[in-house]
Coordinates of C-alpha atoms and ligand atoms in Angstrom, one line a residue:
X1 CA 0.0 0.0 0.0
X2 CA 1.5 3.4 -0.9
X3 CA 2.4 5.4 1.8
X4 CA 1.5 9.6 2.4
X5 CA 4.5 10.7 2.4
X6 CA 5.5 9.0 -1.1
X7 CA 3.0 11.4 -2.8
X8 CA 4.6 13.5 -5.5
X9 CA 3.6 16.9 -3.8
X10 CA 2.7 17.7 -0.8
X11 CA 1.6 20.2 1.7
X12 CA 0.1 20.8 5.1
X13 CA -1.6 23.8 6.0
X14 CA -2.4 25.3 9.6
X15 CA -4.7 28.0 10.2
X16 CA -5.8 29.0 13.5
X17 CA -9.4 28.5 13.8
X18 CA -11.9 25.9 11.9
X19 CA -13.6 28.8 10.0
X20 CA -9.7 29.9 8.9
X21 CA -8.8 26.2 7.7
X22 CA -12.2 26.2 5.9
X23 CA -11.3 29.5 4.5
X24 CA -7.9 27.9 3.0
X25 CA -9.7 25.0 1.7
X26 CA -12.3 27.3 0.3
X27 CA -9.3 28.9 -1.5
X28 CA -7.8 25.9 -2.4
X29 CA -11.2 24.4 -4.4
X30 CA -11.5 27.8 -6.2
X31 CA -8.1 27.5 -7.2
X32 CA -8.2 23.4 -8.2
X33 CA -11.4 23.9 -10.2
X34 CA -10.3 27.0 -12.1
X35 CA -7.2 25.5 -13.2
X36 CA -9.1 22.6 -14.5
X37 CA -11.4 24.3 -16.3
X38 CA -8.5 26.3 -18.1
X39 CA -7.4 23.1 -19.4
X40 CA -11.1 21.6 -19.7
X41 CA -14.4 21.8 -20.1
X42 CA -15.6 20.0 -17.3
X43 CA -13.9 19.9 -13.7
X44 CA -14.4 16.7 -12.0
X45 CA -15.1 16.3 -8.0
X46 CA -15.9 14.4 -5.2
X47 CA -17.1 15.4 -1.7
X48 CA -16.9 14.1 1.7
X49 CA -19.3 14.0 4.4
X50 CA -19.0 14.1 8.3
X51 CA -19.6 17.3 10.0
X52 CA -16.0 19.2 9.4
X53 CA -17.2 20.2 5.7
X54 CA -20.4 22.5 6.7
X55 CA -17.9 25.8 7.0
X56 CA -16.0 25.3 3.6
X57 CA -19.5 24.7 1.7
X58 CA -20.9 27.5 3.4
X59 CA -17.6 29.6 2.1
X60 CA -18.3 27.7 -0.8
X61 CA -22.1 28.6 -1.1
X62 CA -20.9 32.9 -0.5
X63 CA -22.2 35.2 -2.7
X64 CA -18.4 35.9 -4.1
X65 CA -17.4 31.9 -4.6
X66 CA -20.8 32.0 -6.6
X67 CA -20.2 35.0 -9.1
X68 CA -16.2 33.4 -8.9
X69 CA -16.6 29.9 -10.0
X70 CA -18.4 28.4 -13.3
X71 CA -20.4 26.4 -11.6
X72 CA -22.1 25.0 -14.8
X73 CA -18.6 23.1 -15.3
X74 CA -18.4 21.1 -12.2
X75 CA -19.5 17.4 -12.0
X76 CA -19.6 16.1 -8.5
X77 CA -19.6 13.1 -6.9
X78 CA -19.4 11.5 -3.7
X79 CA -16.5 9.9 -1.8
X80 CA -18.5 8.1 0.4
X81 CA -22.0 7.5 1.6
X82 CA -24.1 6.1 4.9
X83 CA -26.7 3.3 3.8
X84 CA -29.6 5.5 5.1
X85 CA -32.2 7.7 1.9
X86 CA -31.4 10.3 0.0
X87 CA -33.8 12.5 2.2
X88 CA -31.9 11.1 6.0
X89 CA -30.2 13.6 8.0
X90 CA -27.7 11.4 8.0
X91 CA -26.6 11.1 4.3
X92 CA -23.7 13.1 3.3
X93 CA -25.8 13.9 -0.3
X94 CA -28.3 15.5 2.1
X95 CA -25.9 17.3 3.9
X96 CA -24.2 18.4 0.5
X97 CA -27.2 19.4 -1.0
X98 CA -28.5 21.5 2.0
X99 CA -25.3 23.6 2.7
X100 CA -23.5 23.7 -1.0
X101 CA -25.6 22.2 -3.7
X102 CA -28.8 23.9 -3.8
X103 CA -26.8 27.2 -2.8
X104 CA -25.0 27.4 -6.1
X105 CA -25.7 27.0 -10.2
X106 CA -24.5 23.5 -10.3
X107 CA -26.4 21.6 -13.3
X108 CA -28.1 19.1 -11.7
X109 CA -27.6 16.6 -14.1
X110 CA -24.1 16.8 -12.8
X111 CA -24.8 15.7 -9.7
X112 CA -24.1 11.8 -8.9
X113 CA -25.7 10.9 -5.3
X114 CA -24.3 7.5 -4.7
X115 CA -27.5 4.8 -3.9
X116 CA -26.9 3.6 -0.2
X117 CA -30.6 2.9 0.3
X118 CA -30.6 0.3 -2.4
X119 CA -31.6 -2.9 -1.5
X120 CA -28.7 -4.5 -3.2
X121 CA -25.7 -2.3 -2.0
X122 CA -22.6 -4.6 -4.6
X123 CA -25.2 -3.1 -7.1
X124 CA -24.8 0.1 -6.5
X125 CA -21.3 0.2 -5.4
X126 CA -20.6 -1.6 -9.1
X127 CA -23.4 0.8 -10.3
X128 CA -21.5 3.9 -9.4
X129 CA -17.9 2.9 -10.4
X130 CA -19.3 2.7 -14.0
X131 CA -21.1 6.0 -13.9
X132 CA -17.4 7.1 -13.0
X133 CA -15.8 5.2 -15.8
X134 CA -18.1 6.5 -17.9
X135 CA -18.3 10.7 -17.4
X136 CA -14.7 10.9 -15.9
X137 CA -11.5 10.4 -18.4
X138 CA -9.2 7.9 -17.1
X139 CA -5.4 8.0 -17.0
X140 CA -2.9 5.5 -18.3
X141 CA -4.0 2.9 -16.1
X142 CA -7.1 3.0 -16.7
X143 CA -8.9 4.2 -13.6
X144 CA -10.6 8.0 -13.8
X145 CA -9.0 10.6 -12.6
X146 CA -10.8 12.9 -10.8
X147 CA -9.6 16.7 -10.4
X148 CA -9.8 16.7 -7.0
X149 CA -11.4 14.9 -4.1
X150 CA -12.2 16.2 -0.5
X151 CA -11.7 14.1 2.4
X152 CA -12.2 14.6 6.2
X153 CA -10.5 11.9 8.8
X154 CA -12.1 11.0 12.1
X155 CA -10.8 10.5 15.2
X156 CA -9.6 7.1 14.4
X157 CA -8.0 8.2 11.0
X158 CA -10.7 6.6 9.0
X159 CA -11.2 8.8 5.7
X160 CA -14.1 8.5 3.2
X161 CA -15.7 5.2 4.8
X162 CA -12.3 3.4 5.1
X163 CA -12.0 2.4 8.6
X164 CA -8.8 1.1 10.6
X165 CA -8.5 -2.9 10.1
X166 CA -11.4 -3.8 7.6
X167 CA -11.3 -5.3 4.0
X168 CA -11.7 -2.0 2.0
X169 CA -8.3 -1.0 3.1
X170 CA -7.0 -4.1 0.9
X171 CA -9.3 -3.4 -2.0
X172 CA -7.1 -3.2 -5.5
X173 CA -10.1 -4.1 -8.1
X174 CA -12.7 -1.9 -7.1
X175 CA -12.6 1.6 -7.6
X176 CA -15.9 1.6 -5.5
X177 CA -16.7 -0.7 -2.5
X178 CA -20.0 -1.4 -0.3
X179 CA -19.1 -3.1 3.1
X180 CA -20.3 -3.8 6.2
X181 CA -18.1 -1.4 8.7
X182 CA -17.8 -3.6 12.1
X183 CA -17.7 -0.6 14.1
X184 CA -20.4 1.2 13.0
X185 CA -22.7 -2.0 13.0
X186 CA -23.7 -0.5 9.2
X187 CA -22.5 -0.5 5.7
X188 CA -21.1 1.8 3.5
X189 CA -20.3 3.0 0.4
X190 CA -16.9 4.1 -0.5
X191 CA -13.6 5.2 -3.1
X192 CA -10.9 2.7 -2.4
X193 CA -7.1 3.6 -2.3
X194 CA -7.2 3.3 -6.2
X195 CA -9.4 5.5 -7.2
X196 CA -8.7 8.4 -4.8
X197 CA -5.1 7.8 -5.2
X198 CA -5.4 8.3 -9.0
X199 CA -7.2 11.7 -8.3
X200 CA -5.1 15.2 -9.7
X201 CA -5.6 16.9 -6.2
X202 CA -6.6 14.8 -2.7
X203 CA -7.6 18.0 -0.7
X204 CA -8.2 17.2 3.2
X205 CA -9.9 19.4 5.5
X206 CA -9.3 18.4 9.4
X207 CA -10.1 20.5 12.7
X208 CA -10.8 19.6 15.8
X209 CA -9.1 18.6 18.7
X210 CA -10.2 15.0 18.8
X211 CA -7.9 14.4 15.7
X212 CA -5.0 15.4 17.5
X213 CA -3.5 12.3 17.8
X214 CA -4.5 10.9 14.6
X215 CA -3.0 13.7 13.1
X216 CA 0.4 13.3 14.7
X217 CA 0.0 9.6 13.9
X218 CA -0.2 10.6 10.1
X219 CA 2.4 13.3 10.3
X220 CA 5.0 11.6 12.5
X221 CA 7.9 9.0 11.8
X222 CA 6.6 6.4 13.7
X223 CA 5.9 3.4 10.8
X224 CA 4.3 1.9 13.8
X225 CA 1.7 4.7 14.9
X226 CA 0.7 5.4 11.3
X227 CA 0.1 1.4 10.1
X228 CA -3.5 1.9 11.8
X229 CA -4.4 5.4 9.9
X230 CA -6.1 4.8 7.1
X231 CA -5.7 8.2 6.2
X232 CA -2.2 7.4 5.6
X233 CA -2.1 5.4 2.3
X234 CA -3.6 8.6 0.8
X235 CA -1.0 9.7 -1.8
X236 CA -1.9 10.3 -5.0
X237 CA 0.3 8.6 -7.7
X238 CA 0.6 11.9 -10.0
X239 CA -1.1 14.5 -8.5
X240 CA -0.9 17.1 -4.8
X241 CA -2.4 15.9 -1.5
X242 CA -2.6 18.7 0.8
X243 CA -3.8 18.6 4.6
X244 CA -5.8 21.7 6.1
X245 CA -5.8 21.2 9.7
X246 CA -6.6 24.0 12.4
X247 CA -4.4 24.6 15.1
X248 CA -6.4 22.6 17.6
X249 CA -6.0 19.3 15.2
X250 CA -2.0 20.1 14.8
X251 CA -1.6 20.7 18.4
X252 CA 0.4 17.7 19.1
X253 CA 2.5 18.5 15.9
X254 CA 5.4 20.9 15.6
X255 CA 3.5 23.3 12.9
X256 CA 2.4 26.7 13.5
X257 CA -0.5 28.2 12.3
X258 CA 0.0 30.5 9.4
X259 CA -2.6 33.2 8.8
Ligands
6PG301 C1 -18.4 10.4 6.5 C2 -17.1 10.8 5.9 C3 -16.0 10.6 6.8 C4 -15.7 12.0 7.5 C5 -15.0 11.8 8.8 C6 -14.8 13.0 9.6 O1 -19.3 10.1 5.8 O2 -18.6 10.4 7.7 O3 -17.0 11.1 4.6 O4 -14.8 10.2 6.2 O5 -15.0 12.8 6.7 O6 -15.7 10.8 9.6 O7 -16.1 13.4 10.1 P1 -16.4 14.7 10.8 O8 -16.1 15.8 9.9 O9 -17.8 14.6 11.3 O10 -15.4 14.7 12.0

């Protein structure tokens, strides 16, 4: 399994507060998605769910990052999704929709919700990795490569729905994987290592004091501390991973916040 710090580029930003960090990733999106669509017509992107996100859509969502960005270009998708309706509080498309999507002049035709209420979830995980296949152009290998995807991590270094010591984290075939997540007692939808590693830019977006340690586990030396951080086979074969944190999640690295 690759391992974060043999990404190609790569860079870790700390800003003071949460709405600072979601200001820089704000900045970074803008900046991603322009640059694609200089080369492109269409930009291609994946969002996370989880809490941490709400700030950078609602930056997202500002009357400026509306008149700034063509939204019309941008095709999203989702990096991971909770088996529970489109319409449940719970479901990161909900949560997407509600504080970014219905916000800003997206197409909706653009918009891929992944199916987690479907009865047959290997369906729709299958179902979902060909929609991929299909709008987003692959690289030499053959996998889509998506202009940039958005993580979070939780306090156990999980990212998208790949969680510390369960099959998804060996996945090489499928670019998209439904599982049953021990832990959570409920299955999931996810991108596997190969897809999000094929991705141009892996942006995450991490605050909080409960990922501390995690995120000293990720950034340290210790081989040992970061074998149970899934977080830390992200790094993207040809393209920039870059890590947002606030100062509360670095605080048990040596980085200062920048402002
Ligand atoms: C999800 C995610 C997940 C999330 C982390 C962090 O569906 O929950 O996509 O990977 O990013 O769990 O979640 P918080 O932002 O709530 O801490």
């Amino acid at each position: 399994m690759p391992a974060w710090e043999s990404a190609v580029q790569r860079e870790v930003i700390v800003r003071r507060t949460a709405a600072d960090a979601a200001d820089a990733a704000a900045a970074a999106f803008m900046a991603i998605v322009r640059d694609a669509l200089r080369h492109q017509n269409v930009c291609h992107i994946a969002l996370s769910g989880g809490t941490t996100p709400y700030l950078l859509y609602k930056d997202l969502a500002s009357a400026a990052a509306i008149s700034d960005l063509p939204w019309g270009g941008i095709e999203v998708f989702f990096a991971d999704e909770r088996d529970v309706p489109h319409d449940d509080i719970e479901s990161n498309y909900n949560m997407a929709l509600r504080t970014l999507l219905n916000n800003v002049p997206v197409q909706p035709t653009r918009v891929h919700p992944m199916r987690c209420d479907a009865p047959d979830l290997q369906a729709a995980a299958a179902e979902y990795e060909q929609t991929l296949r299909k709008i987003v152009p692959a690289g030499p290998d053959g996998v889509p490569v998506l202009d940039l995807i958005l993580l979070g991590m939780g306090a156990d270094g999980h990212t998208a729905s790949l969680f510390p010591g369960t099959e998804a984290l060996n996945e090489s075939v499928k670019l998209v994987l439904a599982y049953h997540v021990p832990v959570l007692g409920r299955s999931r939808l996810t991108f596997t290592y190969p897809l999000i590693n094929a991705a141009r830019n892996v942006v995450f977006l991490v605050t909080g004091e409960d990922k501390a340690p995690a995120v000293a586990a990720l950034l340290g030396n210790d081989p040992d501390a970061r074998k149970n951080i899934p977080s830390a086979c992200v790094a993207p074969k040809n393209g920039k991973l870059t890590l947002i944190l606030d100062q509360a999640a670095a605080k048990m690295t040596s980085i200062e916040p920048v402002q």
